[in-house]
Structure formats: C-alpha cells, structure tokens
Amino acid sequence: MSFSQDVKAEILRRKVTRPCCCTAAAYAVACFGKYFDDRGIVLQTETEGVATFAQKMYARCGISGQILRKERTAGSVVYEFSVKDPDEVRKMLTLFGHTGRETALRIKPGCFKCQQCVSHFVATAFLCCGTATDPEKGYNIEFLSTRYQLSQQLEAILAEHEFHPHRALRKGANTVYIKAGDHIEDLLTFMGAGNAAMRIMEQRMYNEMRNKTNRLSNCETANLGKSVQAAVQVQMAIRTLEDAGALETLPEPLRTTAKLRMQYPDLPLARLAEKFDPPVSKAGLSHRFKRIQQAAQRLSGAPASEGKEQHA
Ligand SMILES: [Zn+2]
C-alpha cells in the first residue's frame, strides 16, 4: 500500500460518532467529489472503502445513495458513489443548505456544528481528493479540486488551523498543498491518522540525524567507525586482563588507564585523555592502550616482544 492509501485506511478506521460530524463528512463528499448540483452528487474513487464510507455517512443523514463498480479501459477499477434519485437529492440539498444551481460552489460554514466537524470535513476531503507523498521520498500532502472557490476556502480552513497551506494551479486542477514536515504531521493528526503522523515524525528525526552526521567533516566521519572499533578492542583486552587477575600486575599508569576506560566506555580518546589527573596527551593515551592490548595478547599466548612494554 502507498502512503496515501495508509493514510486513507487510517482515516476510514476512525469512528464518526456525532450526527453533526456525519453531516460534515457527507458534505465534504459533495464538495470534493466529481459532481454536485441539483441533479445530485457523484464521487469517483479507486478505494472501495471510501465509496462505502460515503454511502454510510449519507445513510446516517437519512439519504440513500448507490455504489457502482466500473472497470476502466486500462484495467483499473473505479468505485462510484452517487445520489441521483430526485427525492434523495432534495433532502440532501436541504440538509446542506444549497440550491444545487450555484454558479460557484462555496462551503457553508453552517455545516460545521462542533469542534470535530471541521476535522471530519477535512479528513473526508482527503479521502475524496487527497494524496500524501511517502515520507521517504519527500514531504507533501495535497488536495485537488476542479473548483476554484472551494480550494480557496479549503486553503483558508487549513490556514486557520495553522497548517500553513499553499495553493497552485497544476495541470488544470486547483491544488492546495502542504510541504513542511511538521505541518503535515499536525494535519495528519488532525485528520485522525496518528500512525501516519508518527511515520513523518520518525523520518524527520532520521533525516535530522543524517544531516548532523553529514555536517561532521569527512575526516571525522571516516574515523568514527574506526575509533569505535578501537575502543571496543581495548575494552575486550581490559576484560581479558581482569578475568585473568592480571590487571593488578600492570604498572600504575596502565591500571589507571584501564579503570578510566571502563568508567567512560563511550568517551572519545581526546575527551577521555582530559579525565586524567594530570591530563595526558591523546598520543600518550593511545600508546597506553596499545600496551594494555599487548599485555592481553601475551596472556592469551600470542608472541609479543616483552622487554619493551615493561616501561611506562
Ligand atoms: Zn460535529
């Protein structure tokens, strides 16, 4: 499933409890579907669940509509939800406060009765005409509409809730879109798609970390892996000596070095060197590590030139 489909599936799992919110959702189907006039409404969608959801919302408003499954020439399937029966259309127009003969469709604010109404309206608008880009590829969420006034008003609603939307005409479609990751996250949460919001958040955190790593100089990045590896090897050597009870036989500077390394296992060499009293140089500390490793090697029977390492 695409990210868009995940978002839609999550919205569809959300419960619409209040009757006013049902009306708001049904209203969004009318506004962001294919047709809405005095002959009724038509919503076309590739997601069967969206058509079923629309039918359910209308049914709860006391309006019955049909779902048709249509095969396209390319082999894909489109589900069409429609309200066409004149009696049902009349009920619907009365409910929404429209004549169906408006030259330009405008959202009636009277259709929003409670705090949740707007959230269900926007979420349903997304079900009908929205797409969201996979966060791994980029941040974008958009609503497409053939109606200029409607997209302008949707932009205003989104702006009012501080989602920072933009609007553009793309290939003849009025597009309301949001580009910033944090605002997309907020909008997804607002629409009831908390898991999708979490995915955006995780991606943003990942990108931030990667950017931070990229900002380190190449030299530092290249050394990062090596220095971690070296630190682990030293710690293994210290453990070997410790297990054999040989740590205490080492000269005092090496014992201190081993103790401090185990106390601060993650500290980079330069920072660890500062922990010594008096501080030692990075090169000096590196040399001590080498001697600890050689001592561990001697224990495990590997040949080493003993004479030299005995002196601090
Ligand atoms: Zn409501």
mmCIF file of C-alpha atoms and ligand atoms in Angstrom:
data_model
loop_
_atom_site.group_PDB
_atom_site.id
_atom_site.type_symbol
_atom_site.label_atom_id
_atom_site.label_comp_id
_atom_site.label_asym_id
_atom_site.label_seq_id
_atom_site.Cartn_x
_atom_site.Cartn_y
_atom_site.Cartn_z
ATOM 1 C CA MET A 1 0.000 0.000 0.000
ATOM 2 C CA SER A 2 1.154 3.502 -0.779
ATOM 3 C CA PHE A 3 1.477 6.049 1.996
ATOM 4 C CA SER A 4 -1.656 7.785 0.661
ATOM 5 C CA GLN A 5 -3.588 4.539 0.974
ATOM 6 C CA ASP A 6 -2.256 4.009 4.503
ATOM 7 C CA VAL A 7 -3.477 7.470 5.481
ATOM 8 C CA LYS A 8 -6.892 6.788 3.942
ATOM 9 C CA ALA A 9 -7.179 3.396 5.615
ATOM 10 C CA GLU A 10 -6.408 5.016 8.955
ATOM 11 C CA ILE A 11 -8.988 7.757 8.439
ATOM 12 C CA LEU A 12 -11.556 5.115 7.482
ATOM 13 C CA ARG A 13 -10.961 3.266 10.756
ATOM 14 C CA ARG A 14 -11.842 6.405 12.700
ATOM 15 C CA LYS A 15 -15.275 6.462 14.280
ATOM 16 C CA VAL A 16 -17.648 9.275 13.383
ATOM 17 C CA THR A 17 -19.846 9.435 16.451
ATOM 18 C CA ARG A 18 -21.890 12.625 16.342
ATOM 19 C CA PRO A 19 -24.653 13.227 13.772
ATOM 20 C CA CYS A 20 -23.288 16.738 13.063
ATOM 21 C CA CYS A 21 -19.905 15.232 12.165
ATOM 22 C CA CYS A 22 -21.613 12.730 9.841
ATOM 23 C CA THR A 23 -23.237 15.633 8.019
ATOM 24 C CA ALA A 24 -19.887 17.424 7.790
ATOM 25 C CA ALA A 25 -18.293 14.275 6.310
ATOM 26 C CA ALA A 26 -21.176 13.811 3.848
ATOM 27 C CA TYR A 27 -20.864 17.472 2.910
ATOM 28 C CA ALA A 28 -17.160 17.014 2.132
ATOM 29 C CA VAL A 29 -18.081 14.145 -0.229
ATOM 30 C CA ALA A 30 -20.391 16.532 -2.093
ATOM 31 C CA CYS A 31 -17.831 19.336 -2.211
ATOM 32 C CA PHE A 32 -14.791 17.258 -3.184
ATOM 33 C CA GLY A 33 -16.448 14.635 -5.344
ATOM 34 C CA LYS A 34 -16.818 14.805 -9.110
ATOM 35 C CA TYR A 35 -20.242 16.462 -9.397
ATOM 36 C CA PHE A 36 -22.505 18.363 -7.021
ATOM 37 C CA ASP A 37 -25.535 20.162 -8.398
ATOM 38 C CA ASP A 38 -29.332 19.976 -8.483
ATOM 39 C CA ARG A 39 -29.124 16.566 -10.211
ATOM 40 C CA GLY A 40 -27.248 15.105 -7.254
ATOM 41 C CA ILE A 41 -23.699 14.089 -6.433
ATOM 42 C CA VAL A 42 -21.109 11.718 -7.864
ATOM 43 C CA LEU A 43 -17.905 10.641 -6.161
ATOM 44 C CA GLN A 44 -15.389 8.525 -8.041
ATOM 45 C CA THR A 45 -12.680 6.746 -6.111
ATOM 46 C CA GLU A 46 -10.254 3.898 -6.592
ATOM 47 C CA THR A 47 -10.649 2.899 -2.955
ATOM 48 C CA GLU A 48 -13.727 0.784 -2.323
ATOM 49 C CA GLY A 49 -13.657 1.696 1.378
ATOM 50 C CA VAL A 50 -14.042 5.380 0.533
ATOM 51 C CA ALA A 51 -17.200 4.712 -1.511
ATOM 52 C CA THR A 52 -18.610 2.543 1.297
ATOM 53 C CA PHE A 53 -17.761 5.230 3.842
ATOM 54 C CA ALA A 54 -19.554 7.878 1.764
ATOM 55 C CA GLN A 55 -22.622 5.666 1.454
ATOM 56 C CA LYS A 56 -22.622 5.092 5.219
ATOM 57 C CA MET A 57 -22.330 8.800 6.064
ATOM 58 C CA TYR A 58 -25.231 9.653 3.730
ATOM 59 C CA ALA A 59 -27.321 6.808 5.134
ATOM 60 C CA ARG A 60 -26.789 8.171 8.630
ATOM 61 C CA CYS A 61 -28.058 11.546 7.361
ATOM 62 C CA GLY A 62 -31.139 9.744 6.045
ATOM 63 C CA ILE A 63 -30.085 9.931 2.389
ATOM 64 C CA SER A 64 -29.626 6.814 0.312
ATOM 65 C CA GLY A 65 -27.086 6.526 -2.486
ATOM 66 C CA GLN A 66 -25.710 3.796 -4.750
ATOM 67 C CA ILE A 67 -22.276 2.362 -5.373
ATOM 68 C CA LEU A 68 -21.294 1.238 -8.853
ATOM 69 C CA ARG A 69 -18.123 -0.692 -9.650
ATOM 70 C CA LYS A 70 -16.717 0.351 -13.007
ATOM 71 C CA GLU A 71 -13.879 -1.220 -14.951
ATOM 72 C CA ARG A 72 -11.734 1.268 -16.762
ATOM 73 C CA THR A 73 -10.251 0.533 -20.167
ATOM 74 C CA ALA A 74 -6.765 0.359 -18.641
ATOM 75 C CA GLY A 75 -7.967 -2.461 -16.409
ATOM 76 C CA SER A 76 -8.165 -0.466 -13.196
ATOM 77 C CA VAL A 77 -11.366 -0.323 -11.198
ATOM 78 C CA VAL A 78 -13.196 2.791 -10.070
ATOM 79 C CA TYR A 79 -15.967 2.896 -7.486
ATOM 80 C CA GLU A 80 -18.667 5.440 -7.991
ATOM 81 C CA PHE A 81 -20.886 6.593 -5.172
ATOM 82 C CA SER A 82 -23.852 8.676 -6.270
ATOM 83 C CA VAL A 83 -27.076 10.229 -5.030
ATOM 84 C CA LYS A 84 -29.316 10.724 -8.062
ATOM 85 C CA ASP A 85 -32.872 9.953 -7.011
ATOM 86 C CA PRO A 86 -34.730 13.332 -7.083
ATOM 87 C CA ASP A 87 -36.284 12.862 -3.624
ATOM 88 C CA GLU A 88 -32.930 11.988 -2.092
ATOM 89 C CA VAL A 89 -31.274 14.903 -3.906
ATOM 90 C CA ARG A 90 -33.866 17.297 -2.491
ATOM 91 C CA LYS A 91 -33.269 16.023 1.052
ATOM 92 C CA MET A 92 -29.536 16.415 0.552
ATOM 93 C CA LEU A 93 -29.739 19.978 -0.775
ATOM 94 C CA THR A 94 -31.930 20.988 2.157
ATOM 95 C CA LEU A 95 -29.538 19.388 4.616
ATOM 96 C CA PHE A 96 -26.519 21.216 3.157
ATOM 97 C CA GLY A 97 -28.386 24.493 2.544
ATOM 98 C CA HIS A 98 -27.606 24.543 -1.174
ATOM 99 C CA THR A 99 -29.850 25.066 -4.216
ATOM 100 C CA GLY A 100 -27.626 22.989 -6.476
ATOM 101 C CA ARG A 101 -27.742 25.817 -9.010
ATOM 102 C CA GLU A 102 -24.918 27.907 -7.554
ATOM 103 C CA THR A 103 -22.517 29.103 -10.247
ATOM 104 C CA ALA A 104 -19.575 28.726 -7.902
ATOM 105 C CA LEU A 105 -19.686 26.278 -5.034
ATOM 106 C CA ARG A 106 -18.864 27.767 -1.651
ATOM 107 C CA ILE A 107 -18.551 25.902 1.626
ATOM 108 C CA LYS A 108 -21.376 26.799 4.002
ATOM 109 C CA PRO A 109 -19.862 27.356 7.442
ATOM 110 C CA GLY A 110 -23.271 26.445 8.913
ATOM 111 C CA CYS A 111 -22.430 22.811 8.170
ATOM 112 C CA PHE A 112 -19.893 22.842 10.987
ATOM 113 C CA LYS A 113 -21.621 22.497 14.341
ATOM 114 C CA CYS A 114 -18.953 21.187 16.728
ATOM 115 C CA GLN A 115 -15.155 21.240 17.053
ATOM 116 C CA GLN A 116 -14.858 17.809 15.465
ATOM 117 C CA CYS A 117 -16.971 18.705 12.420
ATOM 118 C CA VAL A 118 -14.110 20.537 10.661
ATOM 119 C CA SER A 119 -11.742 17.673 11.362
ATOM 120 C CA HIS A 120 -14.154 15.154 9.796
ATOM 121 C CA PHE A 121 -14.788 17.509 6.890
ATOM 122 C CA VAL A 122 -11.074 17.870 6.114
ATOM 123 C CA ALA A 123 -10.407 14.146 6.635
ATOM 124 C CA THR A 124 -13.220 13.238 4.244
ATOM 125 C CA ALA A 125 -11.976 15.808 1.743
ATOM 126 C CA PHE A 126 -8.650 13.966 1.880
ATOM 127 C CA LEU A 127 -10.417 10.643 1.273
ATOM 128 C CA CYS A 128 -12.091 12.121 -1.813
ATOM 129 C CA CYS A 129 -9.325 14.158 -3.421
ATOM 130 C CA GLY A 130 -6.162 13.913 -1.352
ATOM 131 C CA THR A 131 -2.728 12.377 -1.819
ATOM 132 C CA ALA A 132 0.215 12.165 0.545
ATOM 133 C CA THR A 133 3.784 11.511 -0.575
ATOM 134 C CA ASP A 134 5.713 8.681 1.038
ATOM 135 C CA PRO A 135 7.874 10.444 3.674
ATOM 136 C CA GLU A 136 10.949 8.549 2.452
ATOM 137 C CA LYS A 137 10.594 10.338 -0.879
ATOM 138 C CA GLY A 138 9.646 13.769 0.440
ATOM 139 C CA TYR A 139 7.092 15.737 2.373
ATOM 140 C CA ASN A 140 3.911 16.685 0.546
ATOM 141 C CA ILE A 141 0.215 16.393 1.130
ATOM 142 C CA GLU A 142 -2.294 17.798 -1.341
ATOM 143 C CA PHE A 143 -5.968 18.211 -2.152
ATOM 144 C CA LEU A 144 -7.038 18.512 -5.794
ATOM 145 C CA SER A 145 -10.241 20.159 -6.898
ATOM 146 C CA THR A 146 -11.651 21.356 -10.173
ATOM 147 C CA ARG A 147 -13.466 24.109 -8.288
ATOM 148 C CA TYR A 148 -11.506 27.288 -7.693
ATOM 149 C CA GLN A 149 -13.653 28.768 -4.917
ATOM 150 C CA LEU A 150 -13.726 25.527 -2.990
ATOM 151 C CA SER A 151 -9.984 25.069 -2.974
ATOM 152 C CA GLN A 152 -9.584 28.676 -1.924
ATOM 153 C CA GLN A 153 -11.892 28.058 1.026
ATOM 154 C CA LEU A 154 -10.226 24.787 1.935
ATOM 155 C CA GLU A 155 -6.936 26.659 1.974
ATOM 156 C CA ALA A 156 -8.494 29.207 4.338
ATOM 157 C CA ILE A 157 -9.757 26.460 6.672
ATOM 158 C CA LEU A 158 -6.321 24.798 6.735
ATOM 159 C CA ALA A 159 -4.617 28.163 7.265
ATOM 160 C CA GLU A 160 -6.972 28.920 10.143
ATOM 161 C CA HIS A 161 -5.762 25.747 11.849
ATOM 162 C CA GLU A 162 -2.149 26.779 11.194
ATOM 163 C CA PHE A 163 -1.219 24.002 8.803
ATOM 164 C CA HIS A 164 0.392 26.624 6.533
ATOM 165 C CA PRO A 165 -1.124 25.547 3.199
ATOM 166 C CA HIS A 166 -0.246 26.844 -0.277
ATOM 167 C CA ARG A 167 -2.309 26.864 -3.429
ATOM 168 C CA ALA A 168 -1.379 26.438 -7.074
ATOM 169 C CA LEU A 169 -2.927 25.560 -10.401
ATOM 170 C CA ARG A 170 -1.409 22.297 -11.628
ATOM 171 C CA LYS A 171 -2.475 20.708 -14.897
ATOM 172 C CA GLY A 172 -5.817 22.464 -14.697
ATOM 173 C CA ALA A 173 -6.506 21.326 -11.131
ATOM 174 C CA ASN A 174 -6.630 23.647 -8.164
ATOM 175 C CA THR A 175 -4.106 22.205 -5.744
ATOM 176 C CA VAL A 176 -3.967 23.001 -2.062
ATOM 177 C CA TYR A 177 -0.760 21.584 -0.645
ATOM 178 C CA ILE A 178 1.426 21.495 2.448
ATOM 179 C CA LYS A 179 5.163 20.962 2.151
ATOM 180 C CA ALA A 180 6.606 21.293 5.652
ATOM 181 C CA GLY A 181 7.020 18.004 7.514
ATOM 182 C CA ASP A 182 5.906 19.336 10.893
ATOM 183 C CA HIS A 183 2.710 20.837 9.444
ATOM 184 C CA ILE A 184 1.909 17.637 7.557
ATOM 185 C CA GLU A 185 2.374 15.786 10.835
ATOM 186 C CA ASP A 186 -0.109 18.147 12.530
ATOM 187 C CA LEU A 187 -2.639 17.826 9.719
ATOM 188 C CA LEU A 188 -2.447 14.009 9.722
ATOM 189 C CA THR A 189 -3.049 14.002 13.470
ATOM 190 C CA PHE A 190 -5.948 16.435 12.988
ATOM 191 C CA MET A 191 -7.486 14.083 10.414
ATOM 192 C CA GLY A 192 -7.163 11.127 12.754
ATOM 193 C CA ALA A 193 -4.173 9.499 11.043
ATOM 194 C CA GLY A 194 -1.868 9.372 14.065
ATOM 195 C CA ASN A 195 0.223 6.445 12.826
ATOM 196 C CA ALA A 196 0.931 8.186 9.536
ATOM 197 C CA ALA A 197 1.890 11.314 11.500
ATOM 198 C CA MET A 198 4.297 9.172 13.519
ATOM 199 C CA ARG A 199 5.929 7.931 10.333
ATOM 200 C CA ILE A 200 6.542 11.505 9.196
ATOM 201 C CA MET A 201 7.999 12.294 12.605
ATOM 202 C CA GLU A 202 10.340 9.299 12.527
ATOM 203 C CA GLN A 203 11.506 10.205 9.034
ATOM 204 C CA ARG A 204 12.135 13.782 10.083
ATOM 205 C CA MET A 205 14.200 12.614 13.053
ATOM 206 C CA TYR A 206 16.163 10.245 10.841
ATOM 207 C CA ASN A 207 16.851 12.997 8.288
ATOM 208 C CA GLU A 208 17.942 15.361 11.037
ATOM 209 C CA MET A 209 20.423 12.828 12.380
ATOM 210 C CA ARG A 210 21.749 12.085 8.923
ATOM 211 C CA ASN A 211 22.206 15.808 8.268
ATOM 212 C CA LYS A 212 24.098 16.162 11.516
ATOM 213 C CA THR A 213 26.408 13.312 10.558
ATOM 214 C CA ASN A 214 26.921 14.888 7.148
ATOM 215 C CA ARG A 215 27.922 18.131 8.785
ATOM 216 C CA LEU A 216 30.832 16.468 10.547
ATOM 217 C CA SER A 217 33.978 16.778 8.464
ATOM 218 C CA ASN A 218 34.725 13.857 6.185
ATOM 219 C CA CYS A 219 37.757 13.076 8.251
ATOM 220 C CA GLU A 220 35.745 12.793 11.450
ATOM 221 C CA THR A 221 33.092 10.646 9.801
ATOM 222 C CA ALA A 222 35.688 8.314 8.356
ATOM 223 C CA ASN A 223 37.344 7.961 11.735
ATOM 224 C CA LEU A 224 34.105 7.428 13.603
ATOM 225 C CA GLY A 225 33.805 3.752 12.742
ATOM 226 C CA LYS A 226 37.487 3.034 13.289
ATOM 227 C CA SER A 227 37.674 4.762 16.656
ATOM 228 C CA VAL A 228 34.617 2.918 17.955
ATOM 229 C CA GLN A 229 36.136 -0.352 16.837
ATOM 230 C CA ALA A 230 39.435 0.502 18.526
ATOM 231 C CA ALA A 231 37.659 1.418 21.762
ATOM 232 C CA VAL A 232 35.840 -1.909 21.799
ATOM 233 C CA GLN A 233 39.098 -3.813 21.232
ATOM 234 C CA VAL A 234 40.723 -2.021 24.142
ATOM 235 C CA GLN A 235 37.801 -2.852 26.393
ATOM 236 C CA MET A 236 37.999 -6.500 25.406
ATOM 237 C CA ALA A 237 41.688 -6.509 26.253
ATOM 238 C CA ILE A 238 40.983 -4.956 29.649
ATOM 239 C CA ARG A 239 38.396 -7.651 30.375
ATOM 240 C CA THR A 240 40.813 -10.391 29.410
ATOM 241 C CA LEU A 241 43.364 -9.000 31.837
ATOM 242 C CA GLU A 242 40.752 -8.543 34.517
ATOM 243 C CA ASP A 243 39.430 -12.104 34.165
ATOM 244 C CA ALA A 244 42.940 -13.489 34.472
ATOM 245 C CA GLY A 245 43.591 -11.330 37.527
ATOM 246 C CA ALA A 246 46.451 -9.735 35.616
ATOM 247 C CA LEU A 247 45.212 -6.175 35.688
ATOM 248 C CA GLU A 248 46.779 -5.537 39.109
ATOM 249 C CA THR A 249 50.185 -6.626 37.894
ATOM 250 C CA LEU A 250 50.323 -3.824 35.330
ATOM 251 C CA PRO A 251 52.213 -0.613 36.031
ATOM 252 C CA GLU A 252 50.146 2.044 37.795
ATOM 253 C CA PRO A 253 49.570 4.332 34.724
ATOM 254 C CA LEU A 254 48.131 1.395 32.790
ATOM 255 C CA ARG A 255 45.883 0.385 35.709
ATOM 256 C CA THR A 256 44.500 3.924 35.883
ATOM 257 C CA THR A 257 44.021 3.959 32.118
ATOM 258 C CA ALA A 258 42.090 0.678 32.213
ATOM 259 C CA LYS A 259 39.941 1.908 35.089
ATOM 260 C CA LEU A 260 39.031 5.179 33.371
ATOM 261 C CA ARG A 261 38.295 3.463 30.059
ATOM 262 C CA MET A 262 35.835 1.102 31.733
ATOM 263 C CA GLN A 263 34.318 4.000 33.656
ATOM 264 C CA TYR A 264 33.776 6.009 30.454
ATOM 265 C CA PRO A 265 33.381 3.364 27.743
ATOM 266 C CA ASP A 266 31.881 5.724 25.152
ATOM 267 C CA LEU A 267 34.141 8.727 25.572
ATOM 268 C CA PRO A 268 36.271 9.612 22.533
ATOM 269 C CA LEU A 269 40.021 9.383 23.054
ATOM 270 C CA ALA A 270 40.615 13.135 23.323
ATOM 271 C CA ARG A 271 37.878 13.599 25.909
ATOM 272 C CA LEU A 272 38.999 10.586 27.907
ATOM 273 C CA ALA A 273 42.543 11.966 27.980
ATOM 274 C CA GLU A 274 41.202 15.034 29.801
ATOM 275 C CA LYS A 275 39.843 12.847 32.581
ATOM 276 C CA PHE A 276 43.348 12.014 33.786
ATOM 277 C CA ASP A 277 44.896 13.862 36.680
ATOM 278 C CA PRO A 278 47.210 15.237 35.488
ATOM 279 C CA PRO A 279 45.791 15.085 31.943
ATOM 280 C CA VAL A 280 47.647 13.008 29.408
ATOM 281 C CA SER A 281 48.066 13.678 25.712
ATOM 282 C CA LYS A 282 45.937 11.888 23.156
ATOM 283 C CA ALA A 283 49.038 10.226 21.739
ATOM 284 C CA GLY A 284 50.148 9.218 25.228
ATOM 285 C CA LEU A 285 46.799 7.647 25.962
ATOM 286 C CA SER A 286 46.799 5.846 22.637
ATOM 287 C CA HIS A 287 50.222 4.426 23.498
ATOM 288 C CA ARG A 288 48.955 3.176 26.866
ATOM 289 C CA PHE A 289 46.037 1.431 25.162
ATOM 290 C CA LYS A 290 48.466 -0.291 22.849
ATOM 291 C CA ARG A 291 50.438 -1.553 25.831
ATOM 292 C CA ILE A 292 47.267 -2.843 27.527
ATOM 293 C CA GLN A 293 46.358 -4.726 24.364
ATOM 294 C CA GLN A 294 49.860 -6.180 24.121
ATOM 295 C CA ALA A 295 49.648 -7.337 27.733
ATOM 296 C CA ALA A 296 46.358 -9.070 26.965
ATOM 297 C CA GLN A 297 47.890 -10.705 23.905
ATOM 298 C CA ARG A 298 50.758 -12.075 25.985
ATOM 299 C CA LEU A 299 48.228 -13.596 28.349
ATOM 300 C CA SER A 300 46.438 -15.412 25.587
ATOM 301 C CA GLY A 301 49.775 -16.784 24.393
ATOM 302 C CA ALA A 302 50.364 -14.606 21.374
ATOM 303 C CA PRO A 303 54.049 -13.829 20.916
ATOM 304 C CA ALA A 304 54.995 -10.311 21.924
ATOM 305 C CA SER A 305 58.301 -8.549 22.498
ATOM 306 C CA GLU A 306 58.091 -8.399 26.267
ATOM 307 C CA GLY A 307 61.083 -6.268 27.088
ATOM 308 C CA LYS A 308 59.904 -3.047 25.564
ATOM 309 C CA GLU A 309 56.393 -2.911 27.064
ATOM 310 C CA GLN A 310 57.525 -3.141 30.669
ATOM 311 C CA HIS A 311 58.444 0.531 30.806
ATOM 312 C CA ALA A 312 55.877 3.283 31.112
HETATM 313 ZN ZN ZN B 1 -19.698 17.581 14.799
#
